[in-house]
Tab-separated table of C-alpha atoms in Angstrom:
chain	number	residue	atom	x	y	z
A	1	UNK	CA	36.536	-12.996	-5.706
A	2	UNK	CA	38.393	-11.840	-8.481
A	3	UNK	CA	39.261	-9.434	-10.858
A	4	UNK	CA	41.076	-9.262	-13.975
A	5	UNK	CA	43.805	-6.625	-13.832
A	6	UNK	CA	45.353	-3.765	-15.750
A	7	UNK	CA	48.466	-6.204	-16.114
A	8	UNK	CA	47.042	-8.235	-19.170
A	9	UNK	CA	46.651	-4.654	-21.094
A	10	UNK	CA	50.301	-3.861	-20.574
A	11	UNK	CA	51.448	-7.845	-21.730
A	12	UNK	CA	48.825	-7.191	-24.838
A	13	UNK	CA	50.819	-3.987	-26.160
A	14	UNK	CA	53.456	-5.979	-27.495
A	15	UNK	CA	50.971	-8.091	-29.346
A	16	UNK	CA	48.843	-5.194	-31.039
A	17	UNK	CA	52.260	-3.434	-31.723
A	18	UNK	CA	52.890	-6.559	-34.125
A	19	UNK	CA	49.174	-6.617	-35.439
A	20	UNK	CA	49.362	-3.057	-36.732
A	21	UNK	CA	52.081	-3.668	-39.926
A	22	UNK	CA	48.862	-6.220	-40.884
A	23	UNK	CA	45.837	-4.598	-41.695
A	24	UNK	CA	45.428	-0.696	-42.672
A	25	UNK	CA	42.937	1.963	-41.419
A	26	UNK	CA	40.853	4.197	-43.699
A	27	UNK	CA	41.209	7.715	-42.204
A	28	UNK	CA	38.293	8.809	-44.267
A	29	UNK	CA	36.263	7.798	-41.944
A	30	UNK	CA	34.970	10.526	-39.536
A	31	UNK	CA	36.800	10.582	-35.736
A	32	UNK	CA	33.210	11.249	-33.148
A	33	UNK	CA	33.892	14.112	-31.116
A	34	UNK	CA	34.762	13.479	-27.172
A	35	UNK	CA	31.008	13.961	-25.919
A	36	UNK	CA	30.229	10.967	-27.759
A	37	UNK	CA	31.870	7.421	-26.840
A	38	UNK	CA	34.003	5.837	-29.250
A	39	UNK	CA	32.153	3.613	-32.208
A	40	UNK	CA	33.868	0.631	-31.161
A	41	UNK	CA	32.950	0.312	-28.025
A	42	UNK	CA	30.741	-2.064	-26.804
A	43	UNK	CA	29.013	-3.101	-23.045
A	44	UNK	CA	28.310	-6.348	-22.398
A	45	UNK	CA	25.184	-6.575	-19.349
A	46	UNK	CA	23.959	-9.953	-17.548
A	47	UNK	CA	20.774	-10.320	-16.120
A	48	UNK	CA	20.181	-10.797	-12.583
A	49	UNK	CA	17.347	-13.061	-13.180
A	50	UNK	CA	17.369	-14.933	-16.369
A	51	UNK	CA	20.262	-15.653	-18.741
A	52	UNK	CA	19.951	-12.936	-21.239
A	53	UNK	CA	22.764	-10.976	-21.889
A	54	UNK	CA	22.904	-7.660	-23.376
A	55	UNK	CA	24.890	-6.204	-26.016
A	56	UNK	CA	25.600	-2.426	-26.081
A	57	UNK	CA	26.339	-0.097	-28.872
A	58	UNK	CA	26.509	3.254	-26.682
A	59	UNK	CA	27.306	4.941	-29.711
A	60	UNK	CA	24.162	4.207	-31.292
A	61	UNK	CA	22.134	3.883	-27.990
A	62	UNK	CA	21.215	0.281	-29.290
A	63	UNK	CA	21.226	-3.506	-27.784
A	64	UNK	CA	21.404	-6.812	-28.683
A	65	UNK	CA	19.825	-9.812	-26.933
A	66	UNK	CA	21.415	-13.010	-26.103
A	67	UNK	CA	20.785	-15.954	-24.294
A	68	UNK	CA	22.736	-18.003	-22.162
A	69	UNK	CA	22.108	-21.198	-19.950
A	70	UNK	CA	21.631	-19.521	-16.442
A	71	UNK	CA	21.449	-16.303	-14.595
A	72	UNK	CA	23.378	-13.915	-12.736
A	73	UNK	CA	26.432	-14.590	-14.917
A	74	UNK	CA	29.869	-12.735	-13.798
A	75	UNK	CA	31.398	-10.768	-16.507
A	76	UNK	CA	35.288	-10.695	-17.123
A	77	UNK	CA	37.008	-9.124	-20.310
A	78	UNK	CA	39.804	-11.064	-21.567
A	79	UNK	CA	43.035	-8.660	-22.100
A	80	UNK	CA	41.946	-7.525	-26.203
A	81	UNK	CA	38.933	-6.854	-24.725
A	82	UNK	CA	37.312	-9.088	-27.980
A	83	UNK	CA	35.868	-11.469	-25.349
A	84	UNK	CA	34.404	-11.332	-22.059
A	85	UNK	CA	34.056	-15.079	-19.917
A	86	UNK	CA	31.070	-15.930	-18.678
A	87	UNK	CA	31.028	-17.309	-15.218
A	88	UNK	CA	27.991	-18.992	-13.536
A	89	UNK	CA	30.000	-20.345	-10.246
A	90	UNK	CA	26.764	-22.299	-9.051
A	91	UNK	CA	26.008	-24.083	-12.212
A	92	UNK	CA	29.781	-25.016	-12.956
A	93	UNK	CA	29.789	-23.435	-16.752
A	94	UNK	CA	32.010	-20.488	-18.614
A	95	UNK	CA	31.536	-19.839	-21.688
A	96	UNK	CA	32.670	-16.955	-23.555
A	97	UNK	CA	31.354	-14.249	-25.454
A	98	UNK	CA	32.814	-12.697	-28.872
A	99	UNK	CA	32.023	-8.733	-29.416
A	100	UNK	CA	33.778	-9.472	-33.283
A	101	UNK	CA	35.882	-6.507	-32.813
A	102	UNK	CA	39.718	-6.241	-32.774
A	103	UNK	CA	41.634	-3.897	-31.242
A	104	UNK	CA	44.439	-2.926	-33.052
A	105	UNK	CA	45.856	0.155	-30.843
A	106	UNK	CA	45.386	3.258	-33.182
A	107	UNK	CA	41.571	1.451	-34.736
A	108	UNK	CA	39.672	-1.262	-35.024
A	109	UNK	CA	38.777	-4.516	-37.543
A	110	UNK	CA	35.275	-5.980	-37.533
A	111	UNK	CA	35.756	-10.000	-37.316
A	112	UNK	CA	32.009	-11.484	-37.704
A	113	UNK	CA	29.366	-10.702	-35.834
A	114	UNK	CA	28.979	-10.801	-32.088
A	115	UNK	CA	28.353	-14.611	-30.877
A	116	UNK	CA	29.169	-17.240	-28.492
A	117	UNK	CA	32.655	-18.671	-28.927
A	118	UNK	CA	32.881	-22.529	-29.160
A	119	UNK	CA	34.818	-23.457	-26.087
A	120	UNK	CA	32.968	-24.248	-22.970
A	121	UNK	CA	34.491	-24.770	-19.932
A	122	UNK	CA	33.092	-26.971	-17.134
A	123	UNK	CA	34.402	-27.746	-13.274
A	124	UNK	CA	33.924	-27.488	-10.292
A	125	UNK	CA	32.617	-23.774	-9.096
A	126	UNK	CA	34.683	-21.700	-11.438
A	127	UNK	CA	35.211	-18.415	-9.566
A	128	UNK	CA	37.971	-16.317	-9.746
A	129	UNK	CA	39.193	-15.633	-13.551
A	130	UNK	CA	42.479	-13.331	-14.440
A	131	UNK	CA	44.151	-13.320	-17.933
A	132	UNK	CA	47.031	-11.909	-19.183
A	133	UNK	CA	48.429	-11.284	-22.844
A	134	UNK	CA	46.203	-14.007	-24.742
A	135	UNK	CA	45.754	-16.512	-21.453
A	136	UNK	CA	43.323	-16.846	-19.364
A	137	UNK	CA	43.095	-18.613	-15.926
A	138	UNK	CA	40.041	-19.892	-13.770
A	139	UNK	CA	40.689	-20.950	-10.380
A	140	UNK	CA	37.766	-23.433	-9.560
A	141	UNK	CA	36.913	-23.547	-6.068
A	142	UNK	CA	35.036	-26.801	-5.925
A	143	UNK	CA	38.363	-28.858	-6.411
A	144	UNK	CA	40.981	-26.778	-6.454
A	145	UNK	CA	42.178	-27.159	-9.798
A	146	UNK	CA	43.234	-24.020	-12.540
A	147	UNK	CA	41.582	-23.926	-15.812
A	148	UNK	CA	43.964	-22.744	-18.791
A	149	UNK	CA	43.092	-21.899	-21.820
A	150	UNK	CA	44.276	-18.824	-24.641
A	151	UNK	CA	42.279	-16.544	-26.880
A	152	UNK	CA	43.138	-18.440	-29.665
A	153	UNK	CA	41.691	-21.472	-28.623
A	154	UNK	CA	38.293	-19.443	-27.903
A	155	UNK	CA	36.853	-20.335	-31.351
A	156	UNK	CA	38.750	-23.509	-32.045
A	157	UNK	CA	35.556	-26.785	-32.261
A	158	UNK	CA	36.953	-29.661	-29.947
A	159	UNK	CA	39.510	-27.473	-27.818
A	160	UNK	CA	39.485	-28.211	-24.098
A	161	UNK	CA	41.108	-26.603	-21.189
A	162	UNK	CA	44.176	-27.784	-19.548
A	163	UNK	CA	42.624	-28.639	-16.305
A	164	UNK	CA	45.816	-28.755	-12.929
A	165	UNK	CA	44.959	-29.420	-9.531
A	166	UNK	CA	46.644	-27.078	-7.345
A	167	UNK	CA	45.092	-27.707	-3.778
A	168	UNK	CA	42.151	-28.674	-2.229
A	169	UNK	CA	38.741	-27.097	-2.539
A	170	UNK	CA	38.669	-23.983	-1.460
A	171	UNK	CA	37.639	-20.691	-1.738
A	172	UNK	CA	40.648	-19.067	-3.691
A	173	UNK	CA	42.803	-17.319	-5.991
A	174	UNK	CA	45.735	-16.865	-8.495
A	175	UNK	CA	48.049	-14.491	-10.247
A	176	UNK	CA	50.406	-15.509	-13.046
A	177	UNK	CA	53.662	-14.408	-13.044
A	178	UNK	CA	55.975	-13.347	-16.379
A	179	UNK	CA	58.172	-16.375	-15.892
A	180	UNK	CA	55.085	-18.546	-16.758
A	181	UNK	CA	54.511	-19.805	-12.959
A	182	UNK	CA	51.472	-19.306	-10.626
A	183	UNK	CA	50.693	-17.405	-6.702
A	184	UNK	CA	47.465	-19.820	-5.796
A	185	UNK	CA	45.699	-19.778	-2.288
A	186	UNK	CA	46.448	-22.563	-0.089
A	187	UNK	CA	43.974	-23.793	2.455
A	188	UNK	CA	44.906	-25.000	5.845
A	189	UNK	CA	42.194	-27.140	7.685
A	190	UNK	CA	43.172	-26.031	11.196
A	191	UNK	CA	41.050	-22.611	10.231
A	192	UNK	CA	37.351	-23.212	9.888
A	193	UNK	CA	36.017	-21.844	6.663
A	194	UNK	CA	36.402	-21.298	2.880
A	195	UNK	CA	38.792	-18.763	2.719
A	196	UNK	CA	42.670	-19.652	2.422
A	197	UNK	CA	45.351	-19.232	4.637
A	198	UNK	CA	48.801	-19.075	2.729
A	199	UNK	CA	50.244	-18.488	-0.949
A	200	UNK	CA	52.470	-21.172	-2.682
A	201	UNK	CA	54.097	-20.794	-5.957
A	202	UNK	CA	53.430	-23.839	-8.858
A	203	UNK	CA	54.138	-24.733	-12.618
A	204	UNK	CA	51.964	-24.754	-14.854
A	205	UNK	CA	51.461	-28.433	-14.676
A	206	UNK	CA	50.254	-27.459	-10.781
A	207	UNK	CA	54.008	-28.830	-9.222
A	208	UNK	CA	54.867	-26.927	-6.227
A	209	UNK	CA	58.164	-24.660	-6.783
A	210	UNK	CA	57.677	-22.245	-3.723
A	211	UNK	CA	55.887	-23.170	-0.444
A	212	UNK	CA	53.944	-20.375	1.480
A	213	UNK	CA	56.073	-19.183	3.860
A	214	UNK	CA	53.288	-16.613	5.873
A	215	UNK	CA	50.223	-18.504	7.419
A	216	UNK	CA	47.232	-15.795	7.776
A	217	UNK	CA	43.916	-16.591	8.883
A	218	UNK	CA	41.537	-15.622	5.764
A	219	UNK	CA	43.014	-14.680	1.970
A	220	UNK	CA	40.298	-12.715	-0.153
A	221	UNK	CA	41.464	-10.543	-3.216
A	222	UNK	CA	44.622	-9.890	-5.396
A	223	UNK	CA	46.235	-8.048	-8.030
A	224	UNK	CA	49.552	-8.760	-9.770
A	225	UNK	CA	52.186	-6.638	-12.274
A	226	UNK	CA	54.021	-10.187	-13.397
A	227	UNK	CA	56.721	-9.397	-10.572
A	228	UNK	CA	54.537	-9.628	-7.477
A	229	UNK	CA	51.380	-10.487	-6.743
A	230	UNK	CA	49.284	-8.695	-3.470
A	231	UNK	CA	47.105	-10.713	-1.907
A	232	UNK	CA	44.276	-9.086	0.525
A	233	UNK	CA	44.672	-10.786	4.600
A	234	UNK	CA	43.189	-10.780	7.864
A	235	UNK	CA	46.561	-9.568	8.997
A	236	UNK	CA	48.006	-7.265	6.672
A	237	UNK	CA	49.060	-7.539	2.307
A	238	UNK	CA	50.848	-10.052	1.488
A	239	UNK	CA	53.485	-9.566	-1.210
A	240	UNK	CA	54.620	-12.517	-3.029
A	241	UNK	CA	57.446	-12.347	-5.274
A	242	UNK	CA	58.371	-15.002	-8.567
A	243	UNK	CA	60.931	-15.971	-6.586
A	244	UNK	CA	59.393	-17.104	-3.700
A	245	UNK	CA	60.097	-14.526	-1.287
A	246	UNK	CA	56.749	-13.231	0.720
A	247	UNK	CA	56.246	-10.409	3.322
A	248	UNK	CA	53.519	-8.693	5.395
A	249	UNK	CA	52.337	-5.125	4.572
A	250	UNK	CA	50.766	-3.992	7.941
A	251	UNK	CA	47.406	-2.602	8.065
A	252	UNK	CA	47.582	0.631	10.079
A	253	UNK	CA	46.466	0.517	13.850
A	254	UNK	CA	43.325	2.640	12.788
A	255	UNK	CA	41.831	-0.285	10.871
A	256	UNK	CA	40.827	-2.403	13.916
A	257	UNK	CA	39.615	-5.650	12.977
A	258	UNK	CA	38.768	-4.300	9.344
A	259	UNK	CA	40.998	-5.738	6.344
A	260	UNK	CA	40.845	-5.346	2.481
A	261	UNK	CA	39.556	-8.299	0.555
A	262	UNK	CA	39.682	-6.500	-2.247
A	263	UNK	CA	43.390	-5.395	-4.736
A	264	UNK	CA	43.353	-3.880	-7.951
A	265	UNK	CA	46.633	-2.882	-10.008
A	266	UNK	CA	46.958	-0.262	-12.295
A	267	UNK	CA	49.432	-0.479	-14.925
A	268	UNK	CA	49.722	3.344	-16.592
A	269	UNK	CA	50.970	4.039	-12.838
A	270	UNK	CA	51.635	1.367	-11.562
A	271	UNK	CA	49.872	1.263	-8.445
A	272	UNK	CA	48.237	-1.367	-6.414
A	273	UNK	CA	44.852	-0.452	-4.469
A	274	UNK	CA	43.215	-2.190	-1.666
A	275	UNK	CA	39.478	-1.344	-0.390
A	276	UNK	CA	37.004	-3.130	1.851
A	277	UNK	CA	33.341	-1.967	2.530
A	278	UNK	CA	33.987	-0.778	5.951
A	279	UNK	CA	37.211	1.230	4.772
A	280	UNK	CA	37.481	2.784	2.079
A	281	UNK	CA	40.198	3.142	-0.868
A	282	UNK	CA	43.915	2.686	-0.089
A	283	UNK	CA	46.999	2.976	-2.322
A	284	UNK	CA	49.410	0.093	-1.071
A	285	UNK	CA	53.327	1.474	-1.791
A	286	UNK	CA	55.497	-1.853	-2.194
A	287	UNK	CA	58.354	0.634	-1.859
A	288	UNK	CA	57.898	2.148	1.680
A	289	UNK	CA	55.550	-0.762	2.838
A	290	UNK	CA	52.965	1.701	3.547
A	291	UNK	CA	48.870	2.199	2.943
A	292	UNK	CA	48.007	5.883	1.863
A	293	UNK	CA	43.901	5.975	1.995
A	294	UNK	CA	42.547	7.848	-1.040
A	295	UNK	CA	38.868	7.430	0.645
A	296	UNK	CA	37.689	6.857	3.888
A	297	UNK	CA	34.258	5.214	4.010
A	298	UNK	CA	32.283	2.353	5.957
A	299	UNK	CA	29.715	2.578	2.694
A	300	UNK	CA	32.331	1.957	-0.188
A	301	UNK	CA	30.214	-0.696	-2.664
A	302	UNK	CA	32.952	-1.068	-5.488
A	303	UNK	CA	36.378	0.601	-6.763
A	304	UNK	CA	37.404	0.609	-10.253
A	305	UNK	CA	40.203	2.011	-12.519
A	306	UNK	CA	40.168	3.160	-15.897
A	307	UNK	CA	41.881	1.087	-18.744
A	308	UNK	CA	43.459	4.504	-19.456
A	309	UNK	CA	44.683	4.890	-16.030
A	310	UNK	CA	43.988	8.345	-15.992
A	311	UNK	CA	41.127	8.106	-13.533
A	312	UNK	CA	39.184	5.971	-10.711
A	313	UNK	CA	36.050	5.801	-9.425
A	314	UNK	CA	33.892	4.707	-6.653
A	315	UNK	CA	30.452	3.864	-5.617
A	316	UNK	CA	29.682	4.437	-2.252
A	317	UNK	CA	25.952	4.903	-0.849
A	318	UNK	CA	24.632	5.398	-4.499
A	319	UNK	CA	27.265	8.628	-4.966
A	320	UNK	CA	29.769	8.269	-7.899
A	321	UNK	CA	33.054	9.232	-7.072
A	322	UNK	CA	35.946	10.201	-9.511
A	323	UNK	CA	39.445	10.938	-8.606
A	324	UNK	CA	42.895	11.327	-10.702
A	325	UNK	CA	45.231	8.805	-10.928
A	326	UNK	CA	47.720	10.871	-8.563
A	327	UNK	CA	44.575	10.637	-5.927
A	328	UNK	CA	43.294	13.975	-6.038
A	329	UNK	CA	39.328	14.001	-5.976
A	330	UNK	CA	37.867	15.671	-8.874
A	331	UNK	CA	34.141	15.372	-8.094
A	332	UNK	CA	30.700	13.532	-7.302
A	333	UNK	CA	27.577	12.973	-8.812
A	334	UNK	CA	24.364	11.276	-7.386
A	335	UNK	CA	23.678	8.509	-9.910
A	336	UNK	CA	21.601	5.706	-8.325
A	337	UNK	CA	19.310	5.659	-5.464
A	338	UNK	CA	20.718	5.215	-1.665
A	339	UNK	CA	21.979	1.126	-2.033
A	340	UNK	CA	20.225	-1.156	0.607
A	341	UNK	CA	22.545	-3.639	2.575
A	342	UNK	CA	20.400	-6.400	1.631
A	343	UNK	CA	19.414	-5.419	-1.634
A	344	UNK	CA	19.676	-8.905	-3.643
A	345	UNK	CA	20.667	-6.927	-6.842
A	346	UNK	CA	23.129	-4.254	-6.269
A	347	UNK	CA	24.637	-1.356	-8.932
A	348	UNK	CA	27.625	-2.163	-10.939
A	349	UNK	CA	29.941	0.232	-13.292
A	350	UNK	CA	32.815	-0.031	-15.733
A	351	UNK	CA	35.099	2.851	-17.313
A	352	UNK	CA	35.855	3.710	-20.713
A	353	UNK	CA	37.734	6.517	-21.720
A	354	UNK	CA	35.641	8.878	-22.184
A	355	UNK	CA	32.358	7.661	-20.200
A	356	UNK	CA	31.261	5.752	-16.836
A	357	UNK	CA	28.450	3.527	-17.205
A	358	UNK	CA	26.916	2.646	-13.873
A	359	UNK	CA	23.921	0.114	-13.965
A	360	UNK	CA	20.760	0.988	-11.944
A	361	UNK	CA	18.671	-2.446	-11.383
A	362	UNK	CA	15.655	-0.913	-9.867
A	363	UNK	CA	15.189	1.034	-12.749
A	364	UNK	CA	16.272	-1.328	-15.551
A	365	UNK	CA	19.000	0.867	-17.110
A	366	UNK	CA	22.410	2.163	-17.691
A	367	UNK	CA	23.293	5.953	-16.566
A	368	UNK	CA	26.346	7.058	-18.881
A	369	UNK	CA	28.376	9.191	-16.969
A	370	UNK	CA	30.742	11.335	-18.734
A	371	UNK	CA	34.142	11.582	-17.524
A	372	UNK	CA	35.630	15.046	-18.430
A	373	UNK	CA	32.849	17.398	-16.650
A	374	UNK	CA	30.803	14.407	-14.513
A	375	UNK	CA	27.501	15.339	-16.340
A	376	UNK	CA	24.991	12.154	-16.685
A	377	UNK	CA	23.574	11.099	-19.906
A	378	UNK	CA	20.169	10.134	-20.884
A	379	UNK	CA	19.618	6.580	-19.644
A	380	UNK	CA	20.243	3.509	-21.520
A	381	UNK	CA	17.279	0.721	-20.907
A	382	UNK	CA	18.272	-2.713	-20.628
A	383	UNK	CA	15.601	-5.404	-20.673
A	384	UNK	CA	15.486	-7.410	-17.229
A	385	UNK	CA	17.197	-6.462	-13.945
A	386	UNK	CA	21.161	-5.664	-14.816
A	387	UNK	CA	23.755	-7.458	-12.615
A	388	UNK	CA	27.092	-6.992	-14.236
A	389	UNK	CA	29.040	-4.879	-16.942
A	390	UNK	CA	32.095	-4.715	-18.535
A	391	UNK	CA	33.393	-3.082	-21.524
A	392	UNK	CA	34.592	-5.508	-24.684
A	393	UNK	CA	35.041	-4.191	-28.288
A	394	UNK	CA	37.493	-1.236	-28.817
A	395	UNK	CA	37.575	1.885	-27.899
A	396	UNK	CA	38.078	3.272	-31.413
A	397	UNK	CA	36.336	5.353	-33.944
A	398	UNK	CA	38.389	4.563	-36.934
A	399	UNK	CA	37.966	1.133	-38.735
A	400	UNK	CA	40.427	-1.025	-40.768
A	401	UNK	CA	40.540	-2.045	-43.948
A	402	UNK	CA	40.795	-6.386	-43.735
């Protein structure tokens, strides 16, 4: 379950504001027009079947290969976007992967080459990851216990984790707050399952501050802005606030037995969205305790925002789907063959700001979509069967001068 959020980017500004008075940029060097993608990006691919993972230099329309201990890896950017963890939940291992580029807001520094970072981390079915400024946070399922760790321990020989339990094993979830505390899951054995049933607040050494105060059946999904964090329920969103406080944002009578176990939060507007397969899109409004639906669907496959903020997108039956950030559609294209329900390998996507990059594993390849007029690019081919994206690097054109 899990996502990393918008939030980290927001926490990161302050950080790359700082960075700036450090290095300078050469301006001679020449800005690519808009059609193209920005030099500094990069898209990091795993392999459904093996552990290779490919590098991406859309740019160029090159790639990189790189091995890692097991397949079908989940990808997660940290908040720079210099690293992405590497999660293989059944074999208990993250590592994490370095694209040696620095963002620094207005261009970018080169910093090596593109490798493996030193620390490893190892527990228990490592599932759910979120960071935030330079943290970053891995709820491990098989003993409910947090992994915490910072960027700058990434490349540091000998550094380990700091390791808290937090609950018992269980299939869940957390999202930091500013004041340095935690929302996790908290499972209640009188429901039958994996999934939680409540949301307590703890330290950062894993003691309890705030109990849950709402029981649910099932928890799947959440989002957080560092005040609250939304968690997706049987029964409705639950809000939890730093300061303990929790309550209930109905589902509307429409939804039936249907939920969303899926939240995303977008910090340029500051928006939370929920979706679920059998529902569609939904903006949640912690204001009037409301759900607006952006898009109704029972074929919705993922839901993504752009680090930009300035658009979304969907993937529905193999149909892209872009709308504005105020939840207007703008338009459609046809990228990938109709997706099967049981397909084993299904498409993913990820947004830059000027493309959408939506993987196609029957075909082997990447279709860059680009976002100002919808158009699709020549594919990309990828070696192996692609299984997850992200984007890592920056999404410059202008390099620094170290």
């Amino acid at each position: 379950m899990k996502k990393t959020t918008l939030l980290s980017r927001f926490w990161m500004m302050g950080l790359l504001a700082a960075s700036l008075s450090a290095c300078h940029t050469d301006d001679s060097k020449n800005v690519q027009p808009t059609d193209n993608e920005a030099a500094f990006t990069r898209l990091l691919v795993s392999d459904a079947e093996t552990g290779d993972l490919t590098l991406v230099n859309p740019a160029r329309q090159t790639t990189e290969k790189f091995s890692a201990p097991f397949g079908s890896n989940a990808l997660y950017p940290t908040a720079s976007g210099r690293f992405s963890a590497v999660v293989n939940r059944a074999n208990n291992h993250v590592r994490f992967f370095d694209s040696g580029i620095v963002d620094h807001g207005d261009h970018a520094d080169v910093k090596g080459t593109p490798k493996w970072a030193a620390l490893t981390l190892e527990a228990s079915l490592p599932t759910h990851v979120y960071v935030w400024g330079n943290r970053i946070v891995v709820f491990n399922d098989g003993e409910g216990s947090l992994s915490l760790t910072t960027e700058d321990e990434l490349h540091t020989a000998g550094a380990k984790a700091k390791v808290i339990k937090v609950d018992v094993p269980h299939h869940g979830a957390v999202v930091p707050f500013s004041n340095g505390t935690f929302a996790v899951t908290k499972k209640d054995h009188s429901v039958a399952g994996t999934l939680p049933q409540g949301v307590k607040i703890v330290d950062e050494n894993g003691v309890v501050i705030k109990e849950s105060t709402i029981a649910v059946t099932s928890i799947h999904g959440d989002a957080g802005n560092g005040d609250v964090a939304l968690f997706g329920t049987t029964s409705g969103i639950l809000a939890v606030n730093k300061d303990g406080s929790q309550q209930l944002i109905k589902y509307p009578s429409d939804f039936g037995t249907g939920w969303l176990g899926s939240i995303v939060y977008d910090q340029s507007s500051k928006t939370f969205y929920g979706f679920g397969a059998a529902l569609g899109v939904y903006r949640i409004d912690l204001v009037t305790n409301t759900l607006t639906p952006i898009l109704k669907t029972d074929q919705l496959h993922t839901f993504k925002v752009s680090n930009d903020g300035d658009v979304f997108a969907m993937l529905t039956d193999g149909t892209l789907k872009g709308f504005s950030a105020s939840g207007s559609a703008l338009r459609d294209l046809k990228v990938v063959d109709a997706i099967a329900a049981d397909a084993k390998v299904k498409p993913d996507f990820s947004i830059t700001k000027r493309y959408v990059y939506v993987t196609d594993p029957v075909k082997n390849q990447i279709i860059p979509v680009l976002r100002s007029n919808f158009s699709s690019k020549p594919a990309i081919s990828v070696p192996g069967k692609p299984y997850r994206i992200v984007v890592i690097g920056a999404q410059q054109d202008k390099r620094g001068e170290d």
